[in-house]
mmCIF file of C-alpha atoms and ligand atoms in Angstrom:
data_model
loop_
_atom_site.group_PDB
_atom_site.id
_atom_site.type_symbol
_atom_site.label_atom_id
_atom_site.label_comp_id
_atom_site.label_asym_id
_atom_site.label_seq_id
_atom_site.Cartn_x
_atom_site.Cartn_y
_atom_site.Cartn_z
ATOM 1 C CA MET A 12 -49.233 1.574 29.718
ATOM 2 C CA LYS A 13 -46.487 3.521 29.777
ATOM 3 C CA ILE A 14 -43.307 3.045 31.815
ATOM 4 C CA LEU A 15 -40.066 5.000 32.193
ATOM 5 C CA SER A 16 -37.217 3.131 32.486
ATOM 6 C CA ILE A 17 -34.223 5.215 34.057
ATOM 7 C CA ASN A 18 -30.731 5.038 34.139
ATOM 8 C CA CYS A 19 -29.401 8.102 36.396
ATOM 9 C CA GLY A 20 -25.829 8.707 37.073
ATOM 10 C CA SER A 21 -23.664 11.337 38.855
ATOM 11 C CA SER A 22 -24.309 14.469 36.222
ATOM 12 C CA SER A 23 -26.357 12.321 33.576
ATOM 13 C CA LEU A 24 -30.069 10.813 33.137
ATOM 14 C CA LYS A 25 -31.096 8.491 30.269
ATOM 15 C CA PHE A 26 -34.521 7.503 29.781
ATOM 16 C CA SER A 27 -36.415 5.466 27.405
ATOM 17 C CA LEU A 28 -40.012 5.710 27.369
ATOM 18 C CA PHE A 29 -42.348 2.406 26.949
ATOM 19 C CA ASP A 30 -45.764 1.523 25.768
ATOM 20 C CA MET A 31 -45.841 -1.680 27.442
ATOM 21 C CA LYS A 32 -48.561 -2.836 24.441
ATOM 22 C CA ASP A 33 -46.381 -3.920 22.467
ATOM 23 C CA GLU A 34 -42.632 -3.035 24.274
ATOM 24 C CA SER A 35 -42.254 -0.060 21.688
ATOM 25 C CA VAL A 36 -40.036 2.662 22.678
ATOM 26 C CA ILE A 37 -41.832 5.590 22.344
ATOM 27 C CA ALA A 38 -39.237 7.928 23.136
ATOM 28 C CA SER A 39 -35.569 7.932 24.531
ATOM 29 C CA GLY A 40 -32.623 10.234 25.504
ATOM 30 C CA VAL A 41 -29.976 11.728 28.020
ATOM 31 C CA PHE A 42 -29.593 14.625 29.937
ATOM 32 C CA GLU A 43 -25.958 15.352 30.406
ATOM 33 C CA ARG A 44 -23.790 17.872 32.535
ATOM 34 C CA ILE A 45 -26.413 17.739 35.154
ATOM 35 C CA GLY A 46 -24.914 20.181 38.027
ATOM 36 C CA ILE A 47 -22.380 21.313 35.681
ATOM 37 C CA GLU A 48 -21.628 23.901 33.597
ATOM 38 C CA GLY A 49 -23.061 23.187 29.401
ATOM 39 C CA GLY A 50 -26.074 21.050 30.627
ATOM 40 C CA ALA A 51 -27.696 19.627 27.411
ATOM 41 C CA TYR A 52 -30.313 17.185 26.504
ATOM 42 C CA LYS A 53 -31.067 14.776 23.202
ATOM 43 C CA ILE A 54 -34.265 12.901 22.689
ATOM 44 C CA LYS A 55 -35.105 10.509 20.265
ATOM 45 C CA TYR A 56 -38.475 10.293 19.284
ATOM 46 C CA ASN A 57 -40.665 9.877 15.679
ATOM 47 C CA GLY A 58 -37.855 9.656 14.233
ATOM 48 C CA GLU A 59 -36.445 12.581 14.985
ATOM 49 C CA LYS A 60 -33.207 14.043 17.343
ATOM 50 C CA ILE A 61 -33.922 16.942 19.634
ATOM 51 C CA THR A 62 -31.030 18.635 21.428
ATOM 52 C CA GLN A 63 -31.009 21.470 23.153
ATOM 53 C CA GLU A 64 -28.407 23.416 25.976
ATOM 54 C CA ILE A 65 -30.022 23.583 28.970
ATOM 55 C CA GLU A 66 -28.293 24.318 32.282
ATOM 56 C CA MET A 67 -29.652 21.749 35.278
ATOM 57 C CA PRO A 68 -28.494 22.812 38.357
ATOM 58 C CA SER A 69 -30.109 19.277 40.142
ATOM 59 C CA HIS A 70 -32.002 16.123 38.926
ATOM 60 C CA THR A 71 -34.669 17.545 40.133
ATOM 61 C CA ASP A 72 -34.310 19.710 37.323
ATOM 62 C CA ALA A 73 -33.465 17.296 34.628
ATOM 63 C CA VAL A 74 -36.137 15.421 35.757
ATOM 64 C CA SER A 75 -38.564 18.873 35.868
ATOM 65 C CA VAL A 76 -37.347 19.124 32.014
ATOM 66 C CA LEU A 77 -37.448 15.687 30.916
ATOM 67 C CA LEU A 78 -41.590 15.683 31.899
ATOM 68 C CA GLU A 79 -41.794 19.153 30.429
ATOM 69 C CA LYS A 80 -40.581 18.271 27.111
ATOM 70 C CA LEU A 81 -42.373 14.629 26.931
ATOM 71 C CA ILE A 82 -45.089 17.391 27.030
ATOM 72 C CA ASP A 83 -44.615 19.907 24.826
ATOM 73 C CA LEU A 84 -43.425 17.550 22.210
ATOM 74 C CA GLU A 85 -46.598 15.749 22.962
ATOM 75 C CA ILE A 86 -44.789 12.571 23.162
ATOM 76 C CA ILE A 87 -47.878 12.388 26.344
ATOM 77 C CA LYS A 88 -50.544 14.402 26.698
ATOM 78 C CA SER A 89 -50.230 14.695 30.533
ATOM 79 C CA LEU A 90 -48.353 13.105 33.152
ATOM 80 C CA ASP A 91 -51.053 10.862 34.774
ATOM 81 C CA GLU A 92 -50.049 8.536 31.279
ATOM 82 C CA ILE A 93 -46.393 7.742 32.963
ATOM 83 C CA ASP A 94 -47.741 4.681 34.840
ATOM 84 C CA GLY A 95 -44.455 3.327 36.389
ATOM 85 C CA VAL A 96 -41.049 4.385 36.666
ATOM 86 C CA GLY A 97 -38.136 1.806 37.034
ATOM 87 C CA HIS A 98 -34.872 3.038 38.141
ATOM 88 C CA ARG A 99 -31.205 0.582 37.217
ATOM 89 C CA ILE A 100 -29.685 0.490 40.260
ATOM 90 C CA VAL A 101 -25.824 -1.226 40.177
ATOM 91 C CA GLN A 102 -25.370 -2.229 44.073
ATOM 92 C CA GLY A 103 -28.565 -4.137 45.748
ATOM 93 C CA LYS A 104 -25.607 -6.546 47.836
ATOM 94 C CA ASP A 105 -27.619 -9.702 48.955
ATOM 95 C CA GLU A 106 -30.573 -7.666 50.285
ATOM 96 C CA PHE A 107 -31.828 -7.292 47.234
ATOM 97 C CA LEU A 108 -32.677 -11.019 45.311
ATOM 98 C CA GLU A 109 -35.156 -9.636 42.840
ATOM 99 C CA SER A 110 -36.466 -6.040 41.372
ATOM 100 C CA THR A 111 -38.295 -4.390 44.278
ATOM 101 C CA TYR A 112 -41.219 -1.827 44.869
ATOM 102 C CA ILE A 113 -39.705 1.268 45.753
ATOM 103 C CA THR A 114 -40.065 2.619 49.310
ATOM 104 C CA GLU A 115 -38.376 5.191 51.907
ATOM 105 C CA GLU A 116 -36.369 1.708 53.301
ATOM 106 C CA VAL A 117 -35.486 1.122 49.813
ATOM 107 C CA VAL A 118 -34.208 3.999 49.134
ATOM 108 C CA GLN A 119 -32.450 3.872 52.419
ATOM 109 C CA LYS A 120 -30.892 0.899 51.659
ATOM 110 C CA ILE A 121 -29.540 1.816 48.426
ATOM 111 C CA GLU A 122 -27.827 4.756 49.364
ATOM 112 C CA ASP A 123 -26.565 2.702 52.859
ATOM 113 C CA PHE A 124 -24.679 0.453 50.104
ATOM 114 C CA LYS A 125 -22.567 3.478 48.524
ATOM 115 C CA ASP A 126 -19.677 1.890 50.373
ATOM 116 C CA PHE A 127 -19.560 -1.031 47.530
ATOM 117 C CA ALA A 128 -20.678 1.437 44.691
ATOM 118 C CA PRO A 129 -19.793 5.072 45.581
ATOM 119 C CA LEU A 130 -19.853 6.067 41.564
ATOM 120 C CA HIS A 131 -23.145 4.958 41.241
ATOM 121 C CA ASN A 132 -26.181 4.153 44.291
ATOM 122 C CA PRO A 133 -25.369 7.935 45.611
ATOM 123 C CA ALA A 134 -26.769 9.088 41.867
ATOM 124 C CA HIS A 135 -29.323 6.320 41.648
ATOM 125 C CA VAL A 136 -30.589 7.889 44.997
ATOM 126 C CA LEU A 137 -30.985 11.510 43.034
ATOM 127 C CA GLY A 138 -32.820 9.773 40.435
ATOM 128 C CA ILE A 139 -35.158 8.226 42.697
ATOM 129 C CA ARG A 140 -35.758 11.230 44.840
ATOM 130 C CA ALA A 141 -35.962 13.790 42.162
ATOM 131 C CA PHE A 142 -38.917 11.283 40.320
ATOM 132 C CA MET A 143 -40.503 11.258 44.007
ATOM 133 C CA LYS A 144 -40.604 14.994 44.253
ATOM 134 C CA VAL A 145 -41.851 15.629 40.709
ATOM 135 C CA LEU A 146 -44.099 12.582 40.313
ATOM 136 C CA PRO A 147 -45.145 11.693 44.128
ATOM 137 C CA ASN A 148 -48.269 9.595 42.621
ATOM 138 C CA VAL A 149 -46.274 7.460 40.301
ATOM 139 C CA PRO A 150 -44.970 3.885 42.029
ATOM 140 C CA MET A 151 -41.552 3.183 40.980
ATOM 141 C CA VAL A 152 -39.439 0.374 41.183
ATOM 142 C CA ALA A 153 -35.790 -0.648 41.764
ATOM 143 C CA VAL A 154 -34.045 -3.120 39.225
ATOM 144 C CA PHE A 155 -30.606 -4.480 41.236
ATOM 145 C CA ASP A 156 -27.711 -5.056 38.651
ATOM 146 C CA THR A 157 -26.915 -7.704 41.236
ATOM 147 C CA SER A 158 -29.884 -9.458 42.105
ATOM 148 C CA PHE A 159 -29.447 -11.740 39.017
ATOM 149 C CA HIS A 160 -26.217 -13.256 40.444
ATOM 150 C CA GLN A 161 -28.040 -13.602 43.890
ATOM 151 C CA THR A 162 -28.100 -18.026 43.273
ATOM 152 C CA MET A 163 -24.322 -18.249 43.037
ATOM 153 C CA ASP A 164 -22.989 -20.659 45.979
ATOM 154 C CA LYS A 165 -20.494 -19.794 48.670
ATOM 155 C CA GLU A 166 -18.220 -21.699 46.724
ATOM 156 C CA ALA A 167 -18.584 -19.507 44.203
ATOM 157 C CA TYR A 168 -18.787 -15.380 45.546
ATOM 158 C CA LEU A 169 -16.099 -15.876 48.550
ATOM 159 C CA TYR A 170 -12.888 -14.950 48.115
ATOM 160 C CA PRO A 171 -10.165 -17.251 49.935
ATOM 161 C CA VAL A 172 -9.279 -14.491 51.826
ATOM 162 C CA PRO A 173 -10.082 -14.650 56.077
ATOM 163 C CA TYR A 174 -13.899 -15.274 56.384
ATOM 164 C CA LYS A 175 -13.934 -12.350 58.505
ATOM 165 C CA TRP A 176 -13.850 -9.974 55.811
ATOM 166 C CA TYR A 177 -16.978 -11.146 54.478
ATOM 167 C CA LYS A 178 -18.625 -11.786 57.743
ATOM 168 C CA GLU A 179 -17.963 -8.449 58.916
ATOM 169 C CA TYR A 180 -17.454 -6.526 56.142
ATOM 170 C CA GLY A 181 -19.034 -7.586 52.902
ATOM 171 C CA VAL A 182 -15.900 -8.479 51.089
ATOM 172 C CA ARG A 183 -17.640 -11.057 48.616
ATOM 173 C CA LYS A 184 -18.588 -11.342 45.033
ATOM 174 C CA TYR A 185 -21.463 -9.499 43.833
ATOM 175 C CA GLY A 186 -21.587 -9.250 39.941
ATOM 176 C CA PHE A 187 -22.787 -6.983 37.743
ATOM 177 C CA HIS A 188 -24.453 -6.573 34.199
ATOM 178 C CA GLY A 189 -26.826 -8.856 35.897
ATOM 179 C CA THR A 190 -29.857 -7.371 34.145
ATOM 180 C CA SER A 191 -28.269 -7.743 30.668
ATOM 181 C CA HIS A 192 -27.029 -11.305 31.620
ATOM 182 C CA ARG A 193 -30.827 -12.492 32.865
ATOM 183 C CA TYR A 194 -32.097 -10.500 29.385
ATOM 184 C CA ILE A 195 -29.753 -13.011 26.939
ATOM 185 C CA ALA A 196 -30.575 -15.983 29.638
ATOM 186 C CA ASN A 197 -34.822 -14.985 28.452
ATOM 187 C CA ALA A 198 -34.043 -15.110 25.080
ATOM 188 C CA VAL A 199 -31.930 -18.156 24.628
ATOM 189 C CA LYS A 200 -35.121 -19.688 26.767
ATOM 190 C CA GLU A 201 -37.302 -18.464 23.778
ATOM 191 C CA ILE A 202 -34.583 -19.456 21.174
ATOM 192 C CA LEU A 203 -34.353 -22.810 22.495
ATOM 193 C CA GLY A 204 -38.281 -23.651 23.719
ATOM 194 C CA GLY A 205 -37.213 -23.864 27.353
ATOM 195 C CA ASP A 206 -35.232 -23.427 30.179
ATOM 196 C CA GLN A 207 -32.730 -26.746 30.490
ATOM 197 C CA PHE A 208 -29.465 -25.263 28.779
ATOM 198 C CA LYS A 209 -26.019 -24.265 29.765
ATOM 199 C CA LEU A 210 -25.536 -20.489 28.427
ATOM 200 C CA ILE A 211 -21.634 -18.605 28.491
ATOM 201 C CA SER A 212 -23.289 -15.334 28.649
ATOM 202 C CA CYS A 213 -20.571 -12.889 27.110
ATOM 203 C CA HIS A 214 -21.385 -9.253 28.035
ATOM 204 C CA ILE A 215 -18.536 -7.296 26.442
ATOM 205 C CA GLY A 216 -18.765 -3.425 26.039
ATOM 206 C CA ASN A 217 -16.614 -1.091 27.528
ATOM 207 C CA GLY A 218 -17.362 -2.620 30.591
ATOM 208 C CA GLY A 219 -17.469 -6.421 30.375
ATOM 209 C CA SER A 220 -18.158 -9.420 32.266
ATOM 210 C CA ILE A 221 -19.016 -13.306 31.138
ATOM 211 C CA THR A 222 -21.509 -15.165 33.367
ATOM 212 C CA ALA A 223 -22.246 -18.938 33.540
ATOM 213 C CA ILE A 224 -25.847 -19.640 33.600
ATOM 214 C CA LYS A 225 -27.809 -23.467 34.151
ATOM 215 C CA ASP A 226 -31.116 -24.184 33.334
ATOM 216 C CA GLY A 227 -31.526 -19.881 33.151
ATOM 217 C CA LYS A 228 -29.578 -19.186 37.159
ATOM 218 C CA CYS A 229 -26.160 -17.845 37.623
ATOM 219 C CA VAL A 230 -23.794 -20.171 38.956
ATOM 220 C CA ASP A 231 -20.842 -17.372 38.386
ATOM 221 C CA THR A 232 -19.613 -14.555 37.123
ATOM 222 C CA SER A 233 -16.337 -13.454 36.006
ATOM 223 C CA MET A 234 -17.076 -9.108 37.773
ATOM 224 C CA GLY A 235 -16.548 -9.461 41.694
ATOM 225 C CA PHE A 236 -16.645 -7.399 44.814
ATOM 226 C CA THR A 237 -16.751 -4.362 42.469
ATOM 227 C CA PRO A 238 -16.708 -3.801 38.524
ATOM 228 C CA LEU A 239 -13.234 -3.717 38.185
ATOM 229 C CA ALA A 240 -12.418 -7.511 38.438
ATOM 230 C CA GLY A 241 -12.318 -10.258 35.953
ATOM 231 C CA ILE A 242 -11.856 -10.088 32.194
ATOM 232 C CA MET A 243 -9.824 -7.232 30.641
ATOM 233 C CA MET A 244 -11.868 -4.165 29.546
ATOM 234 C CA GLY A 245 -11.568 -0.750 27.670
ATOM 235 C CA SER A 246 -10.091 0.883 30.402
ATOM 236 C CA ARG A 247 -10.098 -1.544 33.566
ATOM 237 C CA SER A 248 -7.584 -3.870 33.964
ATOM 238 C CA GLY A 249 -9.582 -6.513 35.159
ATOM 239 C CA ASP A 250 -8.056 -9.445 37.320
ATOM 240 C CA ILE A 251 -4.675 -8.624 38.315
ATOM 241 C CA ASP A 252 -2.328 -9.363 40.896
ATOM 242 C CA PRO A 253 -2.922 -7.269 43.964
ATOM 243 C CA SER A 254 0.351 -6.562 44.921
ATOM 244 C CA ILE A 255 1.004 -4.662 41.944
ATOM 245 C CA ILE A 256 -0.686 -1.871 43.571
ATOM 246 C CA PRO A 257 1.236 -1.076 46.585
ATOM 247 C CA TYR A 258 4.169 -1.479 44.288
ATOM 248 C CA VAL A 259 3.160 1.326 41.931
ATOM 249 C CA MET A 260 1.961 3.165 44.451
ATOM 250 C CA GLU A 261 5.639 3.451 45.760
ATOM 251 C CA LYS A 262 7.008 3.547 42.627
ATOM 252 C CA GLU A 263 4.707 6.399 41.434
ATOM 253 C CA GLY A 264 4.333 8.325 44.791
ATOM 254 C CA LYS A 265 0.585 7.970 44.822
ATOM 255 C CA ASN A 266 -2.331 7.146 47.161
ATOM 256 C CA VAL A 267 -4.490 3.931 46.618
ATOM 257 C CA GLY A 268 -7.381 5.630 45.213
ATOM 258 C CA GLU A 269 -5.062 6.870 42.479
ATOM 259 C CA VAL A 270 -3.981 3.831 41.646
ATOM 260 C CA ILE A 271 -7.046 2.246 41.423
ATOM 261 C CA ASP A 272 -8.385 4.908 39.074
ATOM 262 C CA ASP A 273 -5.382 3.949 36.816
ATOM 263 C CA LEU A 274 -6.561 0.284 37.034
ATOM 264 C CA ASN A 275 -10.245 1.629 36.101
ATOM 265 C CA LYS A 276 -9.241 4.723 33.595
ATOM 266 C CA SER A 277 -5.906 3.918 31.754
ATOM 267 C CA SER A 278 -5.664 -0.221 31.816
ATOM 268 C CA GLY A 279 -7.267 -2.137 29.773
ATOM 269 C CA LEU A 280 -7.430 -2.136 25.619
ATOM 270 C CA LEU A 281 -6.321 1.695 26.685
ATOM 271 C CA GLY A 282 -3.727 0.807 29.053
ATOM 272 C CA LEU A 283 -1.664 -1.523 26.310
ATOM 273 C CA SER A 284 -2.398 0.381 23.368
ATOM 274 C CA GLU A 285 -1.645 3.463 25.034
ATOM 275 C CA PHE A 286 -4.093 5.161 22.601
ATOM 276 C CA SER A 287 -7.626 4.353 22.625
ATOM 277 C CA SER A 288 -9.851 2.487 24.830
ATOM 278 C CA ASP A 289 -12.601 1.643 21.966
ATOM 279 C CA MET A 290 -12.238 -1.804 20.230
ATOM 280 C CA ARG A 291 -12.809 0.083 17.048
ATOM 281 C CA ASP A 292 -9.661 1.769 17.027
ATOM 282 C CA ILE A 293 -7.688 -0.800 18.532
ATOM 283 C CA ILE A 294 -8.882 -3.222 15.289
ATOM 284 C CA SER A 295 -8.432 -0.525 12.638
ATOM 285 C CA LYS A 296 -4.851 -0.094 13.813
ATOM 286 C CA CYS A 297 -4.131 -4.037 13.930
ATOM 287 C CA ASP A 298 -5.250 -3.752 10.288
ATOM 288 C CA GLU A 299 -2.316 -1.475 9.823
ATOM 289 C CA GLY A 300 -0.095 -3.962 12.087
ATOM 290 C CA ASP A 301 0.425 -1.794 15.025
ATOM 291 C CA GLU A 302 2.686 -3.742 17.209
ATOM 292 C CA LYS A 303 0.670 -2.461 20.656
ATOM 293 C CA ALA A 304 -2.877 -2.407 19.176
ATOM 294 C CA LEU A 305 -2.469 -6.187 18.149
ATOM 295 C CA ILE A 306 -1.084 -7.189 21.837
ATOM 296 C CA ALA A 307 -4.239 -5.396 23.326
ATOM 297 C CA ARG A 308 -6.498 -7.314 21.208
ATOM 298 C CA ASN A 309 -5.059 -10.212 21.324
ATOM 299 C CA LYS A 310 -4.718 -10.205 25.180
ATOM 300 C CA TYR A 311 -8.031 -8.545 25.238
ATOM 301 C CA ALA A 312 -9.518 -12.071 23.586
ATOM 302 C CA ARG A 313 -7.413 -14.280 25.344
ATOM 303 C CA ARG A 314 -9.213 -13.036 28.715
ATOM 304 C CA VAL A 315 -12.743 -13.750 27.387
ATOM 305 C CA VAL A 316 -11.596 -16.649 26.177
ATOM 306 C CA ASP A 317 -10.008 -17.771 29.707
ATOM 307 C CA TYR A 318 -13.279 -17.234 31.274
ATOM 308 C CA ILE A 319 -15.538 -19.268 28.642
ATOM 309 C CA ALA A 320 -12.885 -21.846 29.024
ATOM 310 C CA GLN A 321 -13.085 -21.585 33.507
ATOM 311 C CA TYR A 322 -17.007 -21.756 32.955
ATOM 312 C CA TYR A 323 -17.455 -24.533 30.333
ATOM 313 C CA VAL A 324 -15.577 -27.113 32.711
ATOM 314 C CA LEU A 325 -17.458 -25.484 35.589
ATOM 315 C CA LEU A 326 -21.016 -25.851 33.713
ATOM 316 C CA GLY A 327 -20.004 -29.365 32.389
ATOM 317 C CA GLY A 328 -20.025 -28.304 28.922
ATOM 318 C CA ALA A 329 -21.826 -25.654 27.235
ATOM 319 C CA ASP A 330 -24.699 -25.525 25.123
ATOM 320 C CA VAL A 331 -24.533 -21.872 24.240
ATOM 321 C CA ILE A 332 -22.339 -18.675 23.578
ATOM 322 C CA ALA A 333 -23.841 -15.015 23.291
ATOM 323 C CA PHE A 334 -22.510 -12.542 22.449
ATOM 324 C CA THR A 335 -23.943 -8.752 23.504
ATOM 325 C CA ALA A 336 -23.269 -5.197 24.594
ATOM 326 C CA GLY A 337 -20.937 -3.001 22.472
ATOM 327 C CA VAL A 338 -17.679 -5.515 21.125
ATOM 328 C CA GLY A 339 -20.129 -8.548 21.207
ATOM 329 C CA GLU A 340 -22.596 -7.406 19.292
ATOM 330 C CA ASN A 341 -20.982 -5.633 16.739
ATOM 331 C CA SER A 342 -17.090 -6.515 16.955
ATOM 332 C CA ILE A 343 -16.936 -9.144 13.705
ATOM 333 C CA PRO A 344 -12.953 -9.394 14.255
ATOM 334 C CA MET A 345 -12.837 -10.025 17.817
ATOM 335 C CA ARG A 346 -15.519 -12.242 17.780
ATOM 336 C CA ARG A 347 -14.249 -14.387 14.972
ATOM 337 C CA LEU A 348 -11.023 -14.125 17.044
ATOM 338 C CA ILE A 349 -12.503 -15.578 20.396
ATOM 339 C CA CYS A 350 -14.462 -18.107 18.750
ATOM 340 C CA GLU A 351 -11.391 -19.441 16.593
ATOM 341 C CA LYS A 352 -9.770 -19.910 20.241
ATOM 342 C CA LEU A 353 -12.165 -21.978 21.130
ATOM 343 C CA ALA A 354 -11.889 -24.378 18.160
ATOM 344 C CA CYS A 355 -10.945 -27.300 20.875
ATOM 345 C CA LEU A 356 -14.062 -27.067 22.442
ATOM 346 C CA GLY A 357 -15.724 -27.907 18.981
ATOM 347 C CA VAL A 358 -16.772 -24.312 18.286
ATOM 348 C CA LYS A 359 -17.115 -23.504 15.022
ATOM 349 C CA ILE A 360 -18.490 -20.336 13.747
ATOM 350 C CA ASP A 361 -19.428 -19.616 9.688
ATOM 351 C CA LEU A 362 -17.853 -16.533 8.606
ATOM 352 C CA ASP A 363 -20.618 -14.902 6.557
ATOM 353 C CA LYS A 364 -23.121 -15.467 9.450
ATOM 354 C CA ASN A 365 -20.601 -13.496 12.058
ATOM 355 C CA ASN A 366 -20.979 -10.437 9.719
ATOM 356 C CA VAL A 367 -23.476 -9.077 11.331
ATOM 357 C CA MET A 368 -23.730 -6.129 13.979
ATOM 358 C CA GLY A 369 -26.787 -5.447 16.380
ATOM 359 C CA GLU A 370 -28.872 -8.395 15.149
ATOM 360 C CA ARG A 371 -30.284 -11.801 16.986
ATOM 361 C CA VAL A 372 -28.274 -13.999 14.766
ATOM 362 C CA LYS A 373 -26.655 -17.864 15.817
ATOM 363 C CA ILE A 374 -22.999 -17.699 14.072
ATOM 364 C CA SER A 375 -22.217 -20.904 14.986
ATOM 365 C CA THR A 376 -21.706 -23.498 11.600
ATOM 366 C CA ASP A 377 -24.634 -26.608 11.848
ATOM 367 C CA ASP A 378 -21.646 -28.962 12.615
ATOM 368 C CA SER A 379 -20.533 -26.929 16.041
ATOM 369 C CA LYS A 380 -20.397 -28.451 19.211
ATOM 370 C CA ILE A 381 -21.906 -25.139 20.752
ATOM 371 C CA GLU A 382 -24.348 -23.005 19.388
ATOM 372 C CA VAL A 383 -22.713 -19.643 19.294
ATOM 373 C CA TRP A 384 -25.153 -16.556 18.916
ATOM 374 C CA VAL A 385 -25.325 -12.821 18.861
ATOM 375 C CA ILE A 386 -27.761 -11.380 21.016
ATOM 376 C CA PRO A 387 -28.167 -7.465 21.429
ATOM 377 C CA THR A 388 -28.933 -6.534 24.948
ATOM 378 C CA ASP A 389 -31.840 -4.462 26.082
ATOM 379 C CA GLU A 390 -31.196 -3.616 30.228
ATOM 380 C CA GLU A 391 -34.165 -0.667 29.615
ATOM 381 C CA VAL A 392 -37.405 -2.929 28.673
ATOM 382 C CA MET A 393 -35.935 -5.594 31.517
ATOM 383 C CA ILE A 394 -35.976 -2.500 33.777
ATOM 384 C CA ALA A 395 -39.420 -1.611 32.189
ATOM 385 C CA ARG A 396 -40.878 -4.898 32.408
ATOM 386 C CA ASP A 397 -40.028 -5.777 35.845
ATOM 387 C CA THR A 398 -41.785 -2.429 36.748
ATOM 388 C CA LEU A 399 -44.819 -3.182 34.927
ATOM 389 C CA ASN A 400 -44.691 -6.861 36.864
ATOM 390 C CA ILE A 401 -44.279 -5.375 40.151
ATOM 391 C CA ILE A 402 -46.405 -2.660 39.981
ATOM 392 C CA LYS A 403 -49.937 -4.798 38.440
ATOM 393 C CA ASN A 404 -49.427 -6.960 41.618
ATOM 394 C CA ARG A 405 -49.166 -4.671 44.215
HETATM 395 P P1 ADP B 17 -20.855 0.265 27.743
HETATM 396 O O1 ADP B 17 -20.304 -0.730 28.705
HETATM 397 O O2 ADP B 17 -20.600 1.567 28.195
HETATM 398 O O3 ADP B 17 -22.302 0.314 27.773
HETATM 399 P P2 ADP B 17 -21.190 -0.390 25.322
HETATM 400 O O4 ADP B 17 -21.931 -1.645 25.522
HETATM 401 O O5 ADP B 17 -21.914 0.674 24.544
HETATM 402 O O6 ADP B 17 -20.508 0.279 26.481
HETATM 403 O O7 ADP B 17 -19.940 -0.886 24.668
HETATM 404 C C1 ADP B 17 -18.670 0.114 23.716
HETATM 405 C C2 ADP B 17 -17.796 -0.209 23.331
HETATM 406 O O8 ADP B 17 -18.404 -1.104 22.063
HETATM 407 C C3 ADP B 17 -16.941 1.140 22.319
HETATM 408 O O9 ADP B 17 -15.889 1.400 23.669
HETATM 409 C C4 ADP B 17 -16.655 -0.145 21.727
HETATM 410 O O10 ADP B 17 -15.191 -0.890 21.967
HETATM 411 C C5 ADP B 17 -17.464 -0.994 21.401
HETATM 412 N N1 ADP B 17 -17.991 -0.689 20.039
HETATM 413 C C6 ADP B 17 -18.945 -0.198 20.011
HETATM 414 N N2 ADP B 17 -19.250 -0.233 18.272
HETATM 415 C C7 ADP B 17 -18.646 -1.079 18.053
HETATM 416 C C8 ADP B 17 -18.025 -1.864 16.609
HETATM 417 N N3 ADP B 17 -18.613 -1.064 15.318
HETATM 418 N N4 ADP B 17 -17.061 -2.419 16.745
HETATM 419 C C9 ADP B 17 -16.617 -2.625 17.287
HETATM 420 N N5 ADP B 17 -16.735 -2.215 18.592
HETATM 421 C C10 ADP B 17 -17.638 -1.815 19.147
#
């Protein structure tokens, strides 16, 4: 069985084609600048990277080029080999508790949720519709970033604001990166050989969120109504005092959208360092003793630790802390800094074992009170697994 896992943005489309026999990736790639001049694609296949510039006025064009290339490059012999397509969807609100077979009604709901994810959901719909046009008979599945967090209770997901905001306008914590946190929970289940554990999953990449997981289920998570909430990120502020917003609007003569844009794109590591949102740049400047880089790095670690500490208390302890995504998988110094700040919880890491990038490894010492793991996430394989399960059981 071959399954395509798709992540469609407003001007880009990422894909991985899986052979579900062994969950191996047959080919993967990205189509960029869809609907914008200067389009191009990159396809990785058989250890080679194929790139080409090509104009793609619409998502349907991108999907057509993708399928054409899969055949031209002899990655598949015919389109009949594609058994299913799974789509990553950012916002499923409280309507989609799990991944779902895509029908017209499902597409409509994803579209209806656009006010809750204006940058993402409309783009996902473009992707789904493009595949519906080009592969009309292939079953498709929607995999939501929000589903895993639907096990949070009201005490976790309600904000202490007028209840009417929740009842009438859907103001609540939804949480994101759910597919990644679910992958990490499954991986820990495999590692420990059971599902009775308390896990703090730290997905720290460009965006970042931390999730408290008990017996495989999400209890609380750091992102909120939108992915702007929670820890400090590459260019996002995470939680701040909301009164800052009208104050800066007045100071800078900006409207609310412009200030929210500043909080999404000019804050976090970039905001404090004033030169980069990338942890690699920040760490290398820290090594030169750059003061702003040091503040940015330390504040980042502190915000992660704030949430780990909060969830340690919420869960009544923790068996495992897991690091994943760009920073969590690769930044040796950031993991070390975070873990040093957790020494009072009995966390101890082995500096040699921590010297890894992108590998599944336990980095804590044998006498650490909490096991600390690096676990590379794989949202694409989760999308492919869900797609296969759903189409097989229909
Ligand atoms: P996204 O949230 O966009 O999916 P990723 O999970 O790919 O992001 O994370 C990207 C971030 O990971 C980069 O901005 C960078 O800060 C960080 N990163 C990647 N590689 C390294 C590395 N070797 N050392 C430190 N940080 C890294």
